[in-house]
XYZ file of C-alpha atoms in Angstrom:
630
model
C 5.146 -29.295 13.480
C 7.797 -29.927 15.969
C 11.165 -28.908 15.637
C 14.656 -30.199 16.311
C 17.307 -28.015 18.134
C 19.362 -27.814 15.129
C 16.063 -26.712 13.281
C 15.324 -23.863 15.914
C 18.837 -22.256 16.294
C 18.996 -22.097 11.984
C 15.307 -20.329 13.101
C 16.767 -17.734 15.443
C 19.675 -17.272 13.638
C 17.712 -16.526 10.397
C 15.801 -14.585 12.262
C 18.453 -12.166 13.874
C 19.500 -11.640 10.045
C 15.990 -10.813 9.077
C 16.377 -8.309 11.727
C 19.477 -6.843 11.031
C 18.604 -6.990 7.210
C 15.270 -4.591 8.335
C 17.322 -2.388 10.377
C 19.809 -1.980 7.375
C 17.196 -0.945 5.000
C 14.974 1.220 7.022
C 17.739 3.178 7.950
C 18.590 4.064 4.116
C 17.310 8.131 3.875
C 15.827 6.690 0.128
C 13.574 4.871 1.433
C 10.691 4.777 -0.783
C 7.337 2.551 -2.062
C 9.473 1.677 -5.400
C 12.921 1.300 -3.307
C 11.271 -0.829 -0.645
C 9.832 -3.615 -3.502
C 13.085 -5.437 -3.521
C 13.504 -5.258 -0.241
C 10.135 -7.202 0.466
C 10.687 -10.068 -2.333
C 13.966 -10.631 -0.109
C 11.923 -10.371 3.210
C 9.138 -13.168 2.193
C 11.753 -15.244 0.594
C 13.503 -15.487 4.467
C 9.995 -15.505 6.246
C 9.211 -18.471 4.293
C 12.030 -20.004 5.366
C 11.302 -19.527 8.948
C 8.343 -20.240 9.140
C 8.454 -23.039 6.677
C 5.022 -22.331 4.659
C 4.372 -22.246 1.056
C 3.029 -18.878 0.293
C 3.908 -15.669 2.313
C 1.953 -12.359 1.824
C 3.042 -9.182 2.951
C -0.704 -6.776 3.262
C -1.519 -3.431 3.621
C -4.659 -1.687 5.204
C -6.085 1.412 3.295
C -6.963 4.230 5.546
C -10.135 3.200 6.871
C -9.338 -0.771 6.880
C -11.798 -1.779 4.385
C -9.535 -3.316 1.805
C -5.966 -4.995 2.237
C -3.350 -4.595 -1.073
C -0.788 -7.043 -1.801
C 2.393 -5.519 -1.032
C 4.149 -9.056 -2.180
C 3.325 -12.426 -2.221
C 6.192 -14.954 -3.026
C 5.020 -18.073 -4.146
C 7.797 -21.016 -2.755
C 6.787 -23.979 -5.383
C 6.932 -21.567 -8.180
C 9.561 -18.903 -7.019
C 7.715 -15.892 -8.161
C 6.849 -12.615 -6.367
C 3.367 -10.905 -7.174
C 1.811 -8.004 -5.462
C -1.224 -5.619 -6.099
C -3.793 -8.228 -5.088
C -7.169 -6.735 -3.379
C -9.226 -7.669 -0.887
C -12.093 -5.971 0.629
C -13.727 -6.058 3.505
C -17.343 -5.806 2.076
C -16.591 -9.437 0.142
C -14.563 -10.725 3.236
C -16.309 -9.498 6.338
C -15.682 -12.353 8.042
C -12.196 -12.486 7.753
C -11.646 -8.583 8.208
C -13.258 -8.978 11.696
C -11.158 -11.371 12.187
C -7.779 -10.458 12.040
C -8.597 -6.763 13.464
C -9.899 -8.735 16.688
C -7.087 -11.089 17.559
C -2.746 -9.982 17.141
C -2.510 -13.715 15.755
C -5.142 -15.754 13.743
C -3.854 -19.180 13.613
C -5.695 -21.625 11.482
C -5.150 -25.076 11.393
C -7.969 -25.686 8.552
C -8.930 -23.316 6.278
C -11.828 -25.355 4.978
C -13.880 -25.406 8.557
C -12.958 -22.549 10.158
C -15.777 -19.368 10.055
C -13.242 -16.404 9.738
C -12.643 -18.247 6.175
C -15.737 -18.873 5.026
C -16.148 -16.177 2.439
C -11.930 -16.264 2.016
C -12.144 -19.483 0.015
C -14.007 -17.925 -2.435
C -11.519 -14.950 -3.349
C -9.652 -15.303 -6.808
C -6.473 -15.632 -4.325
C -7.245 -18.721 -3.412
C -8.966 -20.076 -6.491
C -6.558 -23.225 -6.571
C -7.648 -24.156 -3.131
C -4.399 -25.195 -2.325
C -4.232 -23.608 0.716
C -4.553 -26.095 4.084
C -3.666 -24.032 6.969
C -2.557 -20.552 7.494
C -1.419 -17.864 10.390
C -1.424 -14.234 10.147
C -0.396 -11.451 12.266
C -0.962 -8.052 12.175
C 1.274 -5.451 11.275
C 1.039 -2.630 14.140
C 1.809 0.842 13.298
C 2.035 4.174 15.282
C -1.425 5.351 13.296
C -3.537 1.530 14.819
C -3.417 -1.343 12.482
C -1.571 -0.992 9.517
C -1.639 -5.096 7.737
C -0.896 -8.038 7.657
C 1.721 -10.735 7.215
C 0.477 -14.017 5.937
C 2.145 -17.579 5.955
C 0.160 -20.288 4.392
C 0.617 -23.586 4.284
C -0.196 -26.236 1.561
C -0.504 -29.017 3.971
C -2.604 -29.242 7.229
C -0.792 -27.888 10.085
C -1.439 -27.219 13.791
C 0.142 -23.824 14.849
C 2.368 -24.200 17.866
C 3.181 -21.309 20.030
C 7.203 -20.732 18.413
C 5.220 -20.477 15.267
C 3.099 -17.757 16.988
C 6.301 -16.170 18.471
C 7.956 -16.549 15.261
C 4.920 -14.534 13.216
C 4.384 -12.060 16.027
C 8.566 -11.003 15.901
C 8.281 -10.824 12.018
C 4.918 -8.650 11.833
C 7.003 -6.114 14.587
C 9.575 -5.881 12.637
C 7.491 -5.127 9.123
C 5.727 -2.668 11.883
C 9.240 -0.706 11.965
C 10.190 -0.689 8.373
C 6.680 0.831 7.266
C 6.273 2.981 9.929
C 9.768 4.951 8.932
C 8.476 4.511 5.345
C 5.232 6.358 6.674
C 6.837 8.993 8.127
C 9.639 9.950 5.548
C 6.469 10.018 3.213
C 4.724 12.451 5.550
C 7.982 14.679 5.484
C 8.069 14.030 1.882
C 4.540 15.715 1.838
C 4.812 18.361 3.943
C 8.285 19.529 2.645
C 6.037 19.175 -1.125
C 3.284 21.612 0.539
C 5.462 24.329 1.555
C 7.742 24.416 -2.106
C 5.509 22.711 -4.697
C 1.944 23.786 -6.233
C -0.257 21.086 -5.161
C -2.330 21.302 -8.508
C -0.190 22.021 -11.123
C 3.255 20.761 -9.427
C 4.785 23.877 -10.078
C 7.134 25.789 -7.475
C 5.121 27.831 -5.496
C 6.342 30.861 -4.106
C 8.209 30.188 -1.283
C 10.675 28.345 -3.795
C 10.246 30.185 -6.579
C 11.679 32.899 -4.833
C 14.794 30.937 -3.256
C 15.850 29.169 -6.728
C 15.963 32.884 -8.253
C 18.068 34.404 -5.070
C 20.697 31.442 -5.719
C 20.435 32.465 -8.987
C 20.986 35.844 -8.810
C 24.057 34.675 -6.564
C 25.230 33.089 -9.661
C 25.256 35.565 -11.996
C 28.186 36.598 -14.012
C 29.221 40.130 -14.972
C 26.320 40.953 -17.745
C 23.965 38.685 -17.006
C 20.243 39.827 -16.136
C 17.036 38.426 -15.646
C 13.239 39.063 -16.557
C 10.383 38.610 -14.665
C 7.350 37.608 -16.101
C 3.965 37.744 -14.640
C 1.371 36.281 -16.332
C -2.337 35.178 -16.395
C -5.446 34.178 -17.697
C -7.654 36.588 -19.093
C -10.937 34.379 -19.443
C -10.243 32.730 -16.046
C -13.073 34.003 -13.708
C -15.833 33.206 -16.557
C -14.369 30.098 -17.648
C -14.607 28.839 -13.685
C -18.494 29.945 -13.702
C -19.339 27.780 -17.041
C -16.962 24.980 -16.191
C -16.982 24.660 -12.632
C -13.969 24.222 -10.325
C -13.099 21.086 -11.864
C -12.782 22.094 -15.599
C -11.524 25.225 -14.175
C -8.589 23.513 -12.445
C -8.137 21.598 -15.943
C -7.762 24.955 -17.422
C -4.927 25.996 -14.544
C -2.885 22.349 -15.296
C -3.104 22.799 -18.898
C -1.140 25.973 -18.754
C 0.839 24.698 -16.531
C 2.413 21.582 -18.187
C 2.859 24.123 -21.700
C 4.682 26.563 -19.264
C 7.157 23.937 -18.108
C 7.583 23.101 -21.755
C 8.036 26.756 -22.823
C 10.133 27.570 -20.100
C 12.941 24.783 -19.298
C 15.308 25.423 -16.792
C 17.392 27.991 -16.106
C 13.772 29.502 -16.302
C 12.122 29.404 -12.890
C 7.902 29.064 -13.157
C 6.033 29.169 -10.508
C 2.202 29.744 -9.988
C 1.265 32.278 -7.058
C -2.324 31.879 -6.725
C -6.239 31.049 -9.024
C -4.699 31.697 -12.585
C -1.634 34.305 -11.498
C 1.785 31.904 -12.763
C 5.713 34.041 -12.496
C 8.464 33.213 -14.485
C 12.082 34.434 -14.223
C 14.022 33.815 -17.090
C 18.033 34.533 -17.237
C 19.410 35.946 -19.965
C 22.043 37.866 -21.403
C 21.667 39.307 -25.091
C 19.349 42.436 -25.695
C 16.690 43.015 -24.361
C 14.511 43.444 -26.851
C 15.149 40.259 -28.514
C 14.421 38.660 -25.425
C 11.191 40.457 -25.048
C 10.104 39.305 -28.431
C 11.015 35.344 -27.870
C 8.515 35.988 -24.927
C 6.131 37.321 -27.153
C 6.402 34.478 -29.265
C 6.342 31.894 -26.191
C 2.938 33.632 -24.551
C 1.531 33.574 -28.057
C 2.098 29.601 -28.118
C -0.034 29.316 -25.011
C -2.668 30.338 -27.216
C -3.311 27.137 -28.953
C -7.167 25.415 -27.830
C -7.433 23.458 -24.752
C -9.784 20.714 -24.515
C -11.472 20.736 -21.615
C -14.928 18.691 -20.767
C -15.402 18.453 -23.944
C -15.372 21.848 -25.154
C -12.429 22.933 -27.640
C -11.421 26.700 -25.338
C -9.514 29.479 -26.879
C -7.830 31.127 -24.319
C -5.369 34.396 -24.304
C -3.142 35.605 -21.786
C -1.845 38.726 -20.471
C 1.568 39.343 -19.152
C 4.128 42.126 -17.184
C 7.801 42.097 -17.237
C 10.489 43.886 -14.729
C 14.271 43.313 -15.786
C 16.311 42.371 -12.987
C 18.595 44.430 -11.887
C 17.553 47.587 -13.731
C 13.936 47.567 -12.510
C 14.153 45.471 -9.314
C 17.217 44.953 -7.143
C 15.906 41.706 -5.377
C 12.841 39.104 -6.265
C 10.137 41.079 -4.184
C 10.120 43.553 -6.088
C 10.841 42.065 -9.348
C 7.704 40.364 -8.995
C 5.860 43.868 -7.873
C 7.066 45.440 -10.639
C 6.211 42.864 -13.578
C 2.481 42.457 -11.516
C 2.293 46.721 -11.720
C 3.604 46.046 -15.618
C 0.488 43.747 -15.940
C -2.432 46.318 -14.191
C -1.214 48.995 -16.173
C -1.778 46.873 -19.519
C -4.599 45.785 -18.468
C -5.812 48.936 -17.764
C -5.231 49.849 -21.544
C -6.322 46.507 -23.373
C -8.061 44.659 -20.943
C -7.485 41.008 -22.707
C -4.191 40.085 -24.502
C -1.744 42.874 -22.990
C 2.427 42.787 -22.297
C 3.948 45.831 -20.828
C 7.467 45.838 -19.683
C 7.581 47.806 -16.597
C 8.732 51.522 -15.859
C 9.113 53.308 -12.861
C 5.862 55.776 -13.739
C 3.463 52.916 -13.460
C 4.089 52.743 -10.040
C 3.003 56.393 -8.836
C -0.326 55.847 -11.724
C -1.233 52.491 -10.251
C -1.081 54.073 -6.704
C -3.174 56.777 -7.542
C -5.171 54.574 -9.131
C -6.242 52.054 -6.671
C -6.345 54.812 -4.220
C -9.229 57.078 -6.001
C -10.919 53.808 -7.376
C -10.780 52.238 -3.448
C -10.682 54.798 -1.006
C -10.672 53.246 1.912
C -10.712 56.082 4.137
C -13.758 57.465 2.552
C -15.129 54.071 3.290
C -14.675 54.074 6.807
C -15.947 57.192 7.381
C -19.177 56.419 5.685
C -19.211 52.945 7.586
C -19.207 50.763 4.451
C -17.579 47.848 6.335
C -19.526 44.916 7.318
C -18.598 41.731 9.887
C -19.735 38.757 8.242
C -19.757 35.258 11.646
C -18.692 32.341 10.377
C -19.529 29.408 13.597
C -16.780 27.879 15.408
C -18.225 24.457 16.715
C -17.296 21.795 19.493
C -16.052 19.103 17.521
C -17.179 16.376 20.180
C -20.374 17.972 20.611
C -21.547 20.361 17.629
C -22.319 23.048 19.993
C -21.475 26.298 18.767
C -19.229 27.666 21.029
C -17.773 30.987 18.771
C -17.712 32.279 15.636
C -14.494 33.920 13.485
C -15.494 37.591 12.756
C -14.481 38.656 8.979
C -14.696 42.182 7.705
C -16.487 42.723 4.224
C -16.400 46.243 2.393
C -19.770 47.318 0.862
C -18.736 49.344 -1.593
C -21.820 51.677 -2.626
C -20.882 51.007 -6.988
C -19.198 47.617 -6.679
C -20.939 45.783 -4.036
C -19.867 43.488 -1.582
C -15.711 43.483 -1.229
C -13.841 40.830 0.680
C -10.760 41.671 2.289
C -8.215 40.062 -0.624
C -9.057 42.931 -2.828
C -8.528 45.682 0.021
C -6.423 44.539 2.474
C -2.804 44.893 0.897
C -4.003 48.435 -0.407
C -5.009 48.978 3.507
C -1.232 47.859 5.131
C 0.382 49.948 2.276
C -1.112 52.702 3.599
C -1.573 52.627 7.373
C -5.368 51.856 6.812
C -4.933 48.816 8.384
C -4.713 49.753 11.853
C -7.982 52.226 11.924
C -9.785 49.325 9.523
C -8.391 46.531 12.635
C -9.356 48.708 15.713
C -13.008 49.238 13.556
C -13.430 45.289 13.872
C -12.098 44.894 17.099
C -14.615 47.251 18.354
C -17.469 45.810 16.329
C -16.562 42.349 17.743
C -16.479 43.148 21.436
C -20.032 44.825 20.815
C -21.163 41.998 19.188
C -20.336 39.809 21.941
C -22.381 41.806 24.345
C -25.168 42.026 22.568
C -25.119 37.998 22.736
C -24.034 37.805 25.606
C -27.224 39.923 26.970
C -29.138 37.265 24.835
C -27.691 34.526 27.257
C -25.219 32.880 25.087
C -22.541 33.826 28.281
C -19.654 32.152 26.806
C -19.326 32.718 23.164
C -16.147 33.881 21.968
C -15.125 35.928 18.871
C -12.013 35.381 16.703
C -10.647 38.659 14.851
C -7.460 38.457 12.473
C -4.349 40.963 12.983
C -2.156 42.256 10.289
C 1.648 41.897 11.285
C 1.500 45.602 11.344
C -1.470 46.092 13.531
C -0.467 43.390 16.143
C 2.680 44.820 16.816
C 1.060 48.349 16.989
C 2.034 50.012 20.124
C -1.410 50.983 21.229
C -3.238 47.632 20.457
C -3.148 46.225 23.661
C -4.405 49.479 25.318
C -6.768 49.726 22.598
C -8.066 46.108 23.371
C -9.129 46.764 27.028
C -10.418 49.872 26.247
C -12.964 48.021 23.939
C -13.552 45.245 26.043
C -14.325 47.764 28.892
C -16.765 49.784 27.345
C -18.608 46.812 25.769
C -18.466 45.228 29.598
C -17.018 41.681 28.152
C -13.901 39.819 29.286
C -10.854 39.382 27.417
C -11.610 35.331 26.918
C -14.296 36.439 24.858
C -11.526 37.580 22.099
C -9.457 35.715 20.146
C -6.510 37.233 18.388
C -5.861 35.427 15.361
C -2.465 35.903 13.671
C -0.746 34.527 10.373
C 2.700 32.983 10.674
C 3.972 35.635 8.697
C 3.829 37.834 12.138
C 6.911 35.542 12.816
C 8.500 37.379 9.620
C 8.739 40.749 11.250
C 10.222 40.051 14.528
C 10.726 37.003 16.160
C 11.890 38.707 19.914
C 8.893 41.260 20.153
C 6.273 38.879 18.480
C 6.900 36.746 21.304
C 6.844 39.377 23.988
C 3.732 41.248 22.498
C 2.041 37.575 22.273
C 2.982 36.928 26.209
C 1.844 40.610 27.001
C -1.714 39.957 25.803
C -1.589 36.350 27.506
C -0.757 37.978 30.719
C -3.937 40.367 30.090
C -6.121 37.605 29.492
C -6.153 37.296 26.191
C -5.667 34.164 23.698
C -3.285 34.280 20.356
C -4.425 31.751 17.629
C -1.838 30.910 15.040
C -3.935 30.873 11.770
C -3.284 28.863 8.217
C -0.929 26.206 11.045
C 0.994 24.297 8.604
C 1.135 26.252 5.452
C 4.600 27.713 5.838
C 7.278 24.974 6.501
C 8.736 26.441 9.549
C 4.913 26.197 11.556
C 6.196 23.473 13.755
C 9.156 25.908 14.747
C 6.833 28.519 15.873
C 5.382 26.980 18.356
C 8.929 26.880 20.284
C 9.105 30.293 20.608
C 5.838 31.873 20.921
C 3.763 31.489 23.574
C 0.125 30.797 21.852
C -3.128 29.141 22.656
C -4.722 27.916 19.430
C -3.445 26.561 16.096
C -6.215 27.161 13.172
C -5.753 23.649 10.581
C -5.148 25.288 7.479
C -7.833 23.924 4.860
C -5.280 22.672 2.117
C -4.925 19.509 5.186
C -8.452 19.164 5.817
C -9.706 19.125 2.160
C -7.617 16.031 1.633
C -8.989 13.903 5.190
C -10.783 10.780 3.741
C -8.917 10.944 0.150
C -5.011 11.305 1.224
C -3.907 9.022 3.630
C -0.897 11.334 3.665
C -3.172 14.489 4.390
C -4.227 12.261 7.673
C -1.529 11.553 8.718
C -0.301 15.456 8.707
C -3.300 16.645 10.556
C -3.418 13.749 12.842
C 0.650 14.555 14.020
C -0.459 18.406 14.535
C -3.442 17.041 16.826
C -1.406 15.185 18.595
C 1.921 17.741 18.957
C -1.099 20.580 20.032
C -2.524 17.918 23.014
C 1.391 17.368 23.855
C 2.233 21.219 23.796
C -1.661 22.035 25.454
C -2.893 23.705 22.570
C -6.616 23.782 21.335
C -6.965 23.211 17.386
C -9.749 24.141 15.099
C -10.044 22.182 11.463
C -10.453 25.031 8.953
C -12.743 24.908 5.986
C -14.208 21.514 6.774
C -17.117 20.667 3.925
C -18.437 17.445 5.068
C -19.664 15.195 7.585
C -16.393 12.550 6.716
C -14.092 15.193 7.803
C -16.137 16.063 10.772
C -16.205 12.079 12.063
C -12.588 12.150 11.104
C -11.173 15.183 12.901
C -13.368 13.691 15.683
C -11.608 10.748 15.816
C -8.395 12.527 15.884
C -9.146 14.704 19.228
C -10.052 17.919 17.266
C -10.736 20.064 19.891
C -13.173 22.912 17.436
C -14.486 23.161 13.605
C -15.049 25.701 11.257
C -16.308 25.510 7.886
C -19.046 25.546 5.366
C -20.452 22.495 6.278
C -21.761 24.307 9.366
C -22.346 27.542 7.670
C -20.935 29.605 5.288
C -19.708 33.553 6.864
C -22.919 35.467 7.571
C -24.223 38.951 8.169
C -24.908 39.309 11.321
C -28.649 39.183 10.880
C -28.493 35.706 9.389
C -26.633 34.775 12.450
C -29.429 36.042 15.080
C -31.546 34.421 12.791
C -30.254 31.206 13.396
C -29.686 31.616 16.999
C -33.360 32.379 17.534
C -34.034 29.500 15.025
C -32.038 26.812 16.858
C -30.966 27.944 20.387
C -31.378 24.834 22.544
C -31.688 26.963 26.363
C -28.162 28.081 26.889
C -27.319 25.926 23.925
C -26.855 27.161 19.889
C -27.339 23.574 17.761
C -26.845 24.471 14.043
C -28.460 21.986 11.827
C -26.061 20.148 10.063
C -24.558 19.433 13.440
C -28.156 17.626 14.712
């Protein structure tokens, strides 16, 4: 089709609107999948005009380009706009090869050519109007992202302008969805650190902001309860319904809490079935304790879930604010102590309001019930390896050391019902020198097995890292258990950060200098991780799970653990996917650069026997092989 000069400057100058008209809307800070739809029936409307073709389709590649969704087709004899058409690449392999093999895929006859062969048979072109076509794809920072389709009713020869032409367009769709992309993986991240993923309740990072602002608000009189509440039947409804029903359960609640408690009430959940709400008030408080009586007693009404008609009841604590608690901390201590001590007394169906004698009881409590020191003496705590693995190879090149308490009346303990009892007390450090030592002996003993370069992670309490004598402490174990300080690696939480920014940093380059390495645990769970990594020196960021349980279901998920990959290459940092569970995530976070793997797909955390077992079992020479990783 040639053009006159007339034609071609109306082209370029339609053009340089297009791309000022792009600019324009990609800069807008709304930008959004519902915000942009507008935006694209105005797009195709002026690529059709360019490009003078009948039918232009804007496409979109799902995450592991085997389908392509309409994102909107405008149809120039009719003057309509569709989108939401699907086409996959198991029907259309021919054409998916295609147009992933070549920037431009210029057809002059759609009838003859092979890439089209199984094309013509798609619902979308059912009227077999359709004579010629050209496509280019849409290029985005992640690989290719789509494509933009012009299609022609009557048989046309592509020349190279109308290859130019397509190629400009395509780069500039590449621009407006790849700042769509990214405001959505902002969107999702800043939704991770401040929202409950499940239930889409605050969580408590902004639980507790909201209440401090408004606590700032309050006027003379004005208090505030605290309300901590759960499930009673929780644990044995999650063994007869599985995670699934028991997740039902958890979102159930949830919605009836937001209806229960509308703003200014603040809900939140915490963590499994544990959900906080602060409620403003300002009457008595007694007839504000009974309207909470009368909410929790609402909750009570069945729940179907899987089928099954579930009567559930609830127990609850409640702190006033100020009289009980000066700040949120310890509002929501003192409604959780309120809680223990009913349940203490009624098990199911308790609501204490809190006073300052639980406190001392619960103590006392926890500490006869759990006594930790007693515990160490008698050398009740176990480690329990789970494998670190090469994520290239499947070699397993470490394993993560985790202390378990076996408790001689209630069996095995892990560290979530201990470990907060330990730090209150100055346990911790004795309980985090115990596993240190245990850990550099263990790596002898392997070592002396010939497995000469296995590392060991352990996990530091804020306290216990900034200890005074930990780094003394460290080379005196690694000396007596004639290792090297490689062979340790000191994990730490970002809530270190929390306690001192200035002598976390010096305490982390301290132990760098000795030879040691600092992993920064949970990475991307808080929403100031990326900050971290300005100011502290480490070696290692650990994935948190909540990322890599969403890789091959959440393109957004993918896109979060594929930018920390790629800032931890920039910034020389090793990562290590945490609590991968399948062999999609593995191929995934192998195709992102993943430099190690962790997770139950390997092996769950053994006793130490089971691991020698399976060393014995699968050692390859200098080589341990697990099985899922043959």
């Amino acid at each position: 089709m040639n053009r006159t000069q007339e034609e071609l400057n109306l082209i370029l100058e339609e053009l340089q609107k297009k791309q000022e008209f792009i600019f324009k809307q990609a800069k807008q800070s709304d930008l959004s999948r519902k915000s942009i739809a507008p935006v694209l029936e105005e797009l195709c409307i002026r690529i059709s005009k360019i490009m003078a073709c009948d039918r232009v389709s804007i496409w979109l590649f799902n995450e592991k380009r085997t389908l392509l969704t309409a994102q909107n087709t405008f149809h120039k004899n009719r003057s309509t706009h569709t989108s939401g058409e699907i086409i996959r690449a198991e029907e259309l392999p021919s054409y998916f090869e295609a147009v992933q093999q070549e920037r431009i895929l210029a057809i002059s006859d759609v009838s003859t050519d092979q890439a089209m062969k199984e094309l013509l048979h798609n619902p979308f072109y059912a009227d077999k109007e359709v004579k010629s076509l050209i496509d280019a794809t849409i290029i985005l920072s992640r690989g290719i992202g789509g494509v933009i389709c012009c299609e022609s009713v009557h048989s046309r020869t592509w020349t190279y302008l109308d290859k130019v032409l397509v190629a400009s367009i395509a780069d500039m769709l590449s621009f407006i969805f790849d700042r769509l992309e990214r405001i959505e993986v902002e969107e999702h991240v800043h939704s991770l650190a401040y929202v409950d993923p499940l239930t889409g309740l605050n969580n408590q990072y902004s639980f507790t902001e909201k209440v401090i602002e408004q606590i700032e608000g309050f006027e003379k009189g004005q208090r505030g309860v605290f309300i901590y509440l759960v499930l009673d039947q929780y644990t044995n409804m999650q063994s007869v319904l599985g995670p699934d029903g028991a997740d039902q359960i958890l979102m159930i609640t949830a919605n009836r809490l937001k209806r229960l408690f509308q703003y200014p009430a603040q809900t939140a959940r915490l963590a499994f079935d544990h959900f906080i709400i602060f409620l403003p008030f300002s009457g008595e408080l007694e007839s504000e304790m009974e309207k909470i009586e009368q909410i929790v007693n609402r909750l009570k009404r069945p729940m179907h879930v899987s089928g099954q008609e579930l009567y559930l009841t609830f127990s609850y604590g409640a702190s006033v604010y100020p009289e009980h608690a000066t700040n949120v901390k310890y509002g929501v201590q003192a409604a959780y102590m309120a809680l223990q001590s009913g349940k203490e007394a009624f098990v199911r169906k308790s609501g204490r309001l809190y006073n300052p004698e639980m406190h001392t009881y619960l103590k006392e409590t926890m500490l006869s019930e759990m006594n930790l020191r007693k515990g160490l003496d008698l050398n009740e705590f176990k480690l329990h390896f789970q494998p670190q693995v090469n994520c290239r190879t499947g070699e397993v090149i470490g394993f993560e050391a985790l202390i378990r308490w076996q408790h001689p009346e209630r069996g095995l303990i892990f560290p979530g019902e201990f470990i907060e009892l330990a730090e209150s007390t100055g346990l911790i450090i004795p309980i985090g020198e115990w596993v240190i030592k245990q850990a550099a002996e263990q790596v002898r003993e392997w070592k002396e097995e010939g497995l000469k370069h296995i590392t060991v992670s352990v996990n530091l309490s804020p306290r216990h890292f900034l200890h005074h004598n930990l780094p003394s402490y460290l080379d005196t174990c690694i000396a007596e258990a004639n290792i090297k300080p490689k062979n340790i690696m000191l994990e730490i939480t970002e809530n270190v950060a929390l306690e001192d920014t200035e002598a976390v940093a010096n305490r982390i380059t301290l132990l760098q200098k000795m030879g040691y390495s600092v992993s920064i645990d949970d990475f991307g769970k808080g929403y100031s991780a990326f900050i971290y990594l300005q100011h502290f020196p480490i070696q290692q960021i650990k994935i948190d799970r909540q990322f890599i349980n969403g890789l091959g279901n959440d393109p957004k998920s993918s896109g979060i653990v594929q930018t920390i990959i790629h800032l931890a290459e920039m910034l020389g940092l090793q990562t290590i996917g945490e609590g991968v569970e399948t062999k999609e995530q593995w191929d995934l976070l192998k195709e992102f650069g993943c430099s190690e793997l962790q997770g139950y797909y390997f092996s769950k955390p053994l006793p130490v026997e089971e691991i020698n077992d399976l060393i014995h079992t699968h050692r390859r020479g200098r080589k341990l092989l697990l099985p899922s990783a043959l």
